[in-house]
mmCIF file of C-alpha atoms in Angstrom:
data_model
loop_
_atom_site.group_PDB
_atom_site.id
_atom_site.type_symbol
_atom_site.label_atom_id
_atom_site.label_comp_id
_atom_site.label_asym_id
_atom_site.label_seq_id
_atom_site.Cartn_x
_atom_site.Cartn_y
_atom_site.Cartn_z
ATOM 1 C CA UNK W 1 -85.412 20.560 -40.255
ATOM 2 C CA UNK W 2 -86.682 23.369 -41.603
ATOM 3 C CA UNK W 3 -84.188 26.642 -42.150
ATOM 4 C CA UNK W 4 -84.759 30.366 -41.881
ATOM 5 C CA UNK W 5 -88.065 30.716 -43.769
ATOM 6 C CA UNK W 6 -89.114 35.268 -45.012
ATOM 7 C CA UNK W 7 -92.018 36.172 -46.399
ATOM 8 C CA UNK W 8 -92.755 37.553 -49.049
ATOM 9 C CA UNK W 9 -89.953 36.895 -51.211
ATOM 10 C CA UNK W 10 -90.825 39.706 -53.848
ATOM 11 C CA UNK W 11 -92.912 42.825 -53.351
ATOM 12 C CA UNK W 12 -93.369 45.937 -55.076
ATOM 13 C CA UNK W 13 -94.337 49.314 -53.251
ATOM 14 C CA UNK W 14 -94.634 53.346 -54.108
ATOM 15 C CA UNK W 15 -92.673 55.873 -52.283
ATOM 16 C CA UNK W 16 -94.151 56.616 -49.045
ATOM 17 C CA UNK W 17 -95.646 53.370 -48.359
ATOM 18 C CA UNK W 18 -94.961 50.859 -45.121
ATOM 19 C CA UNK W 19 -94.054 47.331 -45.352
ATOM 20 C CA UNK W 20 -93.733 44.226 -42.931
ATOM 21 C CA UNK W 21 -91.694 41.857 -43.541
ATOM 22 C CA UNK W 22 -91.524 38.060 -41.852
ATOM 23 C CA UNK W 23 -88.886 35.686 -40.624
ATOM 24 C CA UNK W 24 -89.429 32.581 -39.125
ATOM 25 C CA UNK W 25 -85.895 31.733 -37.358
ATOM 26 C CA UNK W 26 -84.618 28.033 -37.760
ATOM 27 C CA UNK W 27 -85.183 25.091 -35.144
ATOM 28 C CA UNK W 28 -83.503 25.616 -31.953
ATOM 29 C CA UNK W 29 -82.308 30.199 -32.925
ATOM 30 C CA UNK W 30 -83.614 32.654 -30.376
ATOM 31 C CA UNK W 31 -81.660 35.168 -32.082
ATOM 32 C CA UNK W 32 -82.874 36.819 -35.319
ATOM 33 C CA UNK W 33 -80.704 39.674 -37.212
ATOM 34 C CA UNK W 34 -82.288 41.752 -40.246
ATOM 35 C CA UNK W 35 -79.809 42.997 -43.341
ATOM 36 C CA UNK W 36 -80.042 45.163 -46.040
ATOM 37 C CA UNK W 37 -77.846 43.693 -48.855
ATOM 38 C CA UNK W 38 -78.722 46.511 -52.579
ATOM 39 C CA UNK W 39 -77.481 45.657 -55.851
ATOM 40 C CA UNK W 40 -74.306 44.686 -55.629
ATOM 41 C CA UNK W 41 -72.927 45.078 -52.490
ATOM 42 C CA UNK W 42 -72.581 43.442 -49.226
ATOM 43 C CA UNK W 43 -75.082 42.862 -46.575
ATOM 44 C CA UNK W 44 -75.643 45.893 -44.333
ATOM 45 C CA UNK W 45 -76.684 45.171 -40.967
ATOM 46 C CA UNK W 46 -80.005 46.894 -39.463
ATOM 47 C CA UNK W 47 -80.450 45.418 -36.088
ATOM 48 C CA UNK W 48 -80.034 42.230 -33.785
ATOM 49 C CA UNK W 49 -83.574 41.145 -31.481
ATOM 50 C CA UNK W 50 -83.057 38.327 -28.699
ATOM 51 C CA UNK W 51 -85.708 37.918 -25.814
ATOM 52 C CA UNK W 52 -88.091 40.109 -27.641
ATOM 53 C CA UNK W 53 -85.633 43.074 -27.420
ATOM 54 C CA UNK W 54 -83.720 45.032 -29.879
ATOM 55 C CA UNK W 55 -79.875 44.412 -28.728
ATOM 56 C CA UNK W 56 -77.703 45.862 -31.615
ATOM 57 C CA UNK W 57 -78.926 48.583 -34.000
ATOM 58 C CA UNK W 58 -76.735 49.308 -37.266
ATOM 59 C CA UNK W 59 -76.539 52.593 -39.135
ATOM 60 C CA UNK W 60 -80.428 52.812 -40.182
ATOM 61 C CA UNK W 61 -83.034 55.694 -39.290
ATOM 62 C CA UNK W 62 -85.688 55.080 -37.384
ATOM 63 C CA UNK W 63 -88.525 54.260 -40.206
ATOM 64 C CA UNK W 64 -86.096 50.862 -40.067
ATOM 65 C CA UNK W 65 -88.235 49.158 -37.207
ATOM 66 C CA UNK W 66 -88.524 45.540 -35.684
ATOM 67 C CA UNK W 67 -90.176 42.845 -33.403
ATOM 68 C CA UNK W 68 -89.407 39.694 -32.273
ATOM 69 C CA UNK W 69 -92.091 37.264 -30.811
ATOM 70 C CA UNK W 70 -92.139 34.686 -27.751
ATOM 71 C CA UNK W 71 -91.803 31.893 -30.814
ATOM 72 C CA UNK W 72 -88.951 33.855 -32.276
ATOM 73 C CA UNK W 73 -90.050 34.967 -34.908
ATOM 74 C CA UNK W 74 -89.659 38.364 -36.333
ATOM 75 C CA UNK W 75 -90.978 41.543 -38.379
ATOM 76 C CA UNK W 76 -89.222 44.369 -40.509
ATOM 77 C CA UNK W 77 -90.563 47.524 -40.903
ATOM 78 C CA UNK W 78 -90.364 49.614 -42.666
ATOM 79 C CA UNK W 79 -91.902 53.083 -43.147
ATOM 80 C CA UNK W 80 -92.232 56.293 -45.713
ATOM 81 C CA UNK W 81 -90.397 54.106 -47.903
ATOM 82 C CA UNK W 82 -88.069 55.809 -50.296
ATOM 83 C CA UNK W 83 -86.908 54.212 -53.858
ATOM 84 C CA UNK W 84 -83.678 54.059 -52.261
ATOM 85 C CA UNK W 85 -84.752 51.251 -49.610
ATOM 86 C CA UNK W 86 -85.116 48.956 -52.954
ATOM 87 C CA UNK W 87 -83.023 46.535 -51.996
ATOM 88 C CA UNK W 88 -82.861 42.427 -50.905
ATOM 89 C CA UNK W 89 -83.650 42.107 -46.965
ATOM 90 C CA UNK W 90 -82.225 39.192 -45.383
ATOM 91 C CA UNK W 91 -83.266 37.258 -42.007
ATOM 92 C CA UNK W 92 -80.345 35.801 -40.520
ATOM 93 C CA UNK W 93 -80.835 33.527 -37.753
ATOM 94 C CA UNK W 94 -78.399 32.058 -34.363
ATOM 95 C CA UNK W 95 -78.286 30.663 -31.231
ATOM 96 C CA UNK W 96 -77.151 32.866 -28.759
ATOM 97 C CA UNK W 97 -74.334 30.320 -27.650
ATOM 98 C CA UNK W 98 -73.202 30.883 -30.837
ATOM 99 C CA UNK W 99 -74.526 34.434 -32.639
ATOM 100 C CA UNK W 100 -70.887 34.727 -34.551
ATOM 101 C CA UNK W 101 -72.435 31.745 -36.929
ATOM 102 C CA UNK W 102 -75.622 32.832 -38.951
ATOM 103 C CA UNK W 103 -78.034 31.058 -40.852
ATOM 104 C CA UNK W 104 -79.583 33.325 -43.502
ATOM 105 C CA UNK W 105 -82.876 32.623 -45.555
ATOM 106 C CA UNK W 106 -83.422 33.305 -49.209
ATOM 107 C CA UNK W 107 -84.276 36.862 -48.520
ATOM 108 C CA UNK W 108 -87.296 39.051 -49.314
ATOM 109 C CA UNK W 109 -86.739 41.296 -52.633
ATOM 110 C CA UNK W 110 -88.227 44.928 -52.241
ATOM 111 C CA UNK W 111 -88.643 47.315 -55.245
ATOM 112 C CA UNK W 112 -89.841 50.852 -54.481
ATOM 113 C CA UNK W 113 -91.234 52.746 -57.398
ATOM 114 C CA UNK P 1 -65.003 49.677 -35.552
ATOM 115 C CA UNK P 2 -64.066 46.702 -38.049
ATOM 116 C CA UNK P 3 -64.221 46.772 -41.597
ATOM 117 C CA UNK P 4 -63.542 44.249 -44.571
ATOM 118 C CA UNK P 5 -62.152 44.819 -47.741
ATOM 119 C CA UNK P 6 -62.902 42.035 -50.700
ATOM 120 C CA UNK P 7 -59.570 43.173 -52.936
ATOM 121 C CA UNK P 8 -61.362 41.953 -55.896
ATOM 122 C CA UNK P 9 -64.480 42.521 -57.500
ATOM 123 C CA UNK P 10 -64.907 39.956 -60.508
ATOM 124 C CA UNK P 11 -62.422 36.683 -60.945
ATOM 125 C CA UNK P 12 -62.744 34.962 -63.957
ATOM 126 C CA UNK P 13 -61.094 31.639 -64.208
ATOM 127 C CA UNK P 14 -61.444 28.694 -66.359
ATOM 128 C CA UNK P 15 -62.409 25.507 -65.190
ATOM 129 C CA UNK P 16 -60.186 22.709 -63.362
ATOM 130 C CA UNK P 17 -57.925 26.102 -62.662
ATOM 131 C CA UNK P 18 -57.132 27.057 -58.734
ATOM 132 C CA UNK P 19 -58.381 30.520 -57.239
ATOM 133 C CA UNK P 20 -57.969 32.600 -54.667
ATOM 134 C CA UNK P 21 -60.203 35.049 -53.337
ATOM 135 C CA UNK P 22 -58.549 38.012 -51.376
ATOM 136 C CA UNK P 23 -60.296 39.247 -48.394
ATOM 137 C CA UNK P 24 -58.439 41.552 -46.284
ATOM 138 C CA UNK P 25 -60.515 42.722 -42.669
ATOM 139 C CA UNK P 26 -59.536 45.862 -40.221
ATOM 140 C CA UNK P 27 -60.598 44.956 -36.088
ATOM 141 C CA UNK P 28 -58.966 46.551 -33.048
ATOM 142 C CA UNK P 29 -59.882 43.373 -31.161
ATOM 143 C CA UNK P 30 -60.107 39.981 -31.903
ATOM 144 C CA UNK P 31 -62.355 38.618 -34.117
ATOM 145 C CA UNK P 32 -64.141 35.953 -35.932
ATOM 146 C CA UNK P 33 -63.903 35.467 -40.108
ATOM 147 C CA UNK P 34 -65.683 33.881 -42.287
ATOM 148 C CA UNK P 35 -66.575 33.089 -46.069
ATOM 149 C CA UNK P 36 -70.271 32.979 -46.968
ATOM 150 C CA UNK P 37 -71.001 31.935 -50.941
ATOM 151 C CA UNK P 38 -74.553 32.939 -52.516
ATOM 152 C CA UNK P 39 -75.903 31.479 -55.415
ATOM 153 C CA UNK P 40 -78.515 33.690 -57.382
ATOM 154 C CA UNK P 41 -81.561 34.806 -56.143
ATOM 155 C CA UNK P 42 -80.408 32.821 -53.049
ATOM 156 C CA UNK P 43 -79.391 33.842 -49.223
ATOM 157 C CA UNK P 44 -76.202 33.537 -47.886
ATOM 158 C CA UNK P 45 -74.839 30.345 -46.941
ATOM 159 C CA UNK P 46 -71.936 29.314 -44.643
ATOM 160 C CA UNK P 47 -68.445 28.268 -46.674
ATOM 161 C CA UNK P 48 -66.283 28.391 -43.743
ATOM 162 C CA UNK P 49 -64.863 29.915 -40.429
ATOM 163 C CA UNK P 50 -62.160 30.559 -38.302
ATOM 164 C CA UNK P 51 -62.584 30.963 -34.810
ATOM 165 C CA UNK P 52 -59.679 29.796 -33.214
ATOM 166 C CA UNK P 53 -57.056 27.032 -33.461
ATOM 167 C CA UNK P 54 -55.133 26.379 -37.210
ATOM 168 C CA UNK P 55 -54.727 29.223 -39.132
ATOM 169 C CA UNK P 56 -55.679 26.928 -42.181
ATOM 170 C CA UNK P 57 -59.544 25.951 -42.279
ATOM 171 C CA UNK P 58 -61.536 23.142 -43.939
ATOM 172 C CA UNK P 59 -64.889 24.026 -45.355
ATOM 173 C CA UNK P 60 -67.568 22.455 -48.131
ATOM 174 C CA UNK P 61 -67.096 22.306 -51.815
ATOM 175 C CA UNK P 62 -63.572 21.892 -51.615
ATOM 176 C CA UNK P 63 -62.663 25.362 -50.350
ATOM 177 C CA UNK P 64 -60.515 26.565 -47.621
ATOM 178 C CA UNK P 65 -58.988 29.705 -46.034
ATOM 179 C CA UNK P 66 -55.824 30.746 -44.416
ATOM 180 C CA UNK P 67 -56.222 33.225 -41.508
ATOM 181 C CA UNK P 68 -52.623 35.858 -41.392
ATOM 182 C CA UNK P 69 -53.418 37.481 -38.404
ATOM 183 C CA UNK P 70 -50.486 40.244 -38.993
ATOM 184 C CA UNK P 71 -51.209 40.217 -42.254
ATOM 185 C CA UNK P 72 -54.839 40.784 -41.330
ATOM 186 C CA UNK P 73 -55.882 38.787 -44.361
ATOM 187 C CA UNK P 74 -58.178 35.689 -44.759
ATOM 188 C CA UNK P 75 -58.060 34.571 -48.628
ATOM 189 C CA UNK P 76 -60.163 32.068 -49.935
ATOM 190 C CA UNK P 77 -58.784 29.591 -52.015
ATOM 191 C CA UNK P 78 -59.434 26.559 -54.514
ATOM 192 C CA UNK P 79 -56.981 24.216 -56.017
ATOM 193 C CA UNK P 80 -59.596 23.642 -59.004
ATOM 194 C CA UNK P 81 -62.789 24.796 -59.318
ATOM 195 C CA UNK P 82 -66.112 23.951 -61.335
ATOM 196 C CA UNK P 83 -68.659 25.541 -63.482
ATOM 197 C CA UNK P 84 -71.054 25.258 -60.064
ATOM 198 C CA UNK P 85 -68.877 26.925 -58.064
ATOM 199 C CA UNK P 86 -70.121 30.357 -59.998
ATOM 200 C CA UNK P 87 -71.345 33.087 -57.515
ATOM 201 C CA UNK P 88 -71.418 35.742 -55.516
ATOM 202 C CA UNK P 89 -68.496 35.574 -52.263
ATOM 203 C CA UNK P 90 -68.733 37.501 -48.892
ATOM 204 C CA UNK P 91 -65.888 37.850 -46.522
ATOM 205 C CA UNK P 92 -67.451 38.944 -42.859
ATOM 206 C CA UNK P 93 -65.705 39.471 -39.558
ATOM 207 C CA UNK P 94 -67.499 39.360 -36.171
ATOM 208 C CA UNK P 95 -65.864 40.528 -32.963
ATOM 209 C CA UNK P 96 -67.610 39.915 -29.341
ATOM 210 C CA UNK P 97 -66.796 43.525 -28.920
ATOM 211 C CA UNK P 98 -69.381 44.429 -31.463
ATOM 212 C CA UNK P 99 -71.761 41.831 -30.145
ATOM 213 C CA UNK P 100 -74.421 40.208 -32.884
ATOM 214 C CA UNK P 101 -72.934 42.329 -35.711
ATOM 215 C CA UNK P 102 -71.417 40.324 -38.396
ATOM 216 C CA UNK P 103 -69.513 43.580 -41.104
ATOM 217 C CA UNK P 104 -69.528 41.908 -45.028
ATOM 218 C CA UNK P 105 -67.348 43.012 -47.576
ATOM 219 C CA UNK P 106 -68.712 44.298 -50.734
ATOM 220 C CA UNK P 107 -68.413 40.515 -52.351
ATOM 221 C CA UNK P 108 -66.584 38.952 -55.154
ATOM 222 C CA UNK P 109 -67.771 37.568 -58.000
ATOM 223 C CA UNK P 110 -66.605 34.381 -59.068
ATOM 224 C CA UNK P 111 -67.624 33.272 -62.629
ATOM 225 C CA UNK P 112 -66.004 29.939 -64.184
ATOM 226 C CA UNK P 113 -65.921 29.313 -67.701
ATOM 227 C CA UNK P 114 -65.451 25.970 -69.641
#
């Protein structure tokens, strides 16, 4: 049974650029949240999707954007991108019986020059 | 709003010696803790939770946690820990109030030396 699978899991990018990022929740999650975890410190939370729809939104402007698909699945975006959006993203994936419990996947590793 | 505080950056300990990580969380309502350990270059994976029930909870690699609700505290602990068990520890907090938001501390970092 396959986990939370993200794509790519490094990329590098100059200021101003966009990127998309992919998670692929595991077996049986219809609830996919995105976080923001920098150098050493904690996982930040950008936002929540379920049914396709954004349900929770943390502290991030709007070039932080997102999508969920009818498979689950989901996209980060992210736009103008500034070298302080270098960071590790994480896909963190639930059931919505129980979204307290997450299941996070190995993360996709962003440097902004 | 809810908030966690990991009280300590960096423990060192030697091997075969206990630990205890302190993890102290802020909530107006009820909520949800747990312990999430990541290995590096590595996501986040589950330790343990408390949802309910005994204060005192179970989880893998040996480890388990004591929830003090009016101490608002939820330390990790280890009567003797290996050379493995070096990495990174989260303490998060989830409240139904603040559905699908899970708040992390800043982590700890656990390093064991022979």
């Amino acid at each position: 049974d396959a986990g939370v699978t993200q794509s790519p899991t490094h990329l590098i990018k100059t200021r101003g650029q966009q990127v998309t990022l992919r998670c692929s929740p595991k077996s049986g999650h219809d609830t996919v949240s995105w976080y923001q975890q920098a150098l050493g410190q904690g996982p930040q939370f950008i936002f929540q999707y379920y049914e396709e729809e954004e349900r929770q939104r943390g502290n991030f402007p709007d070039r932080f954007s997102g999508h969920q698909f009818p498979n689950y699945s989901s996209e980060l975006n992210v736009n103008a991108l500034l070298l302080g959006d270098s960071a590790l993203y994480l896909c963190a994936s639930s059931p919505v019986s129980g979204a307290n419990v997450l299941t996070f996947g190995a993360g996709s590793r962003l440097t902004v020059l | 709003a809810q908030s966690v505080t990991q009280l300590d950056s960096q423990v060192p300990v030697f091997e075969e010696a206990p630990v205890e990580l302190r993890c102290n969380y802020s909530s107006s309502v009820s909520v949800y803790l747990f312990w999430y350990v990541q290995y590096p270059n590595q996501g986040l994976q589950l330790l343990l939770k408390y949802l309910s029930g005994s204060t005192l909870v179970k989880g893998i690699n040996g480890f388990e946690a004591e929830f003090n609700k009016s101490q608002t505290s939820f330390h990790l602990r280890k009567p003797s820990v290996h050379i493995s068990d070096t990495a990174e520890y989260f303490c998060a907090v989830f409240s139904n109030t603040n559905a699908g938001k899970s708040t992390f501390g800043d982590g700890t970092t656990l390093t064991v030396k022979p």
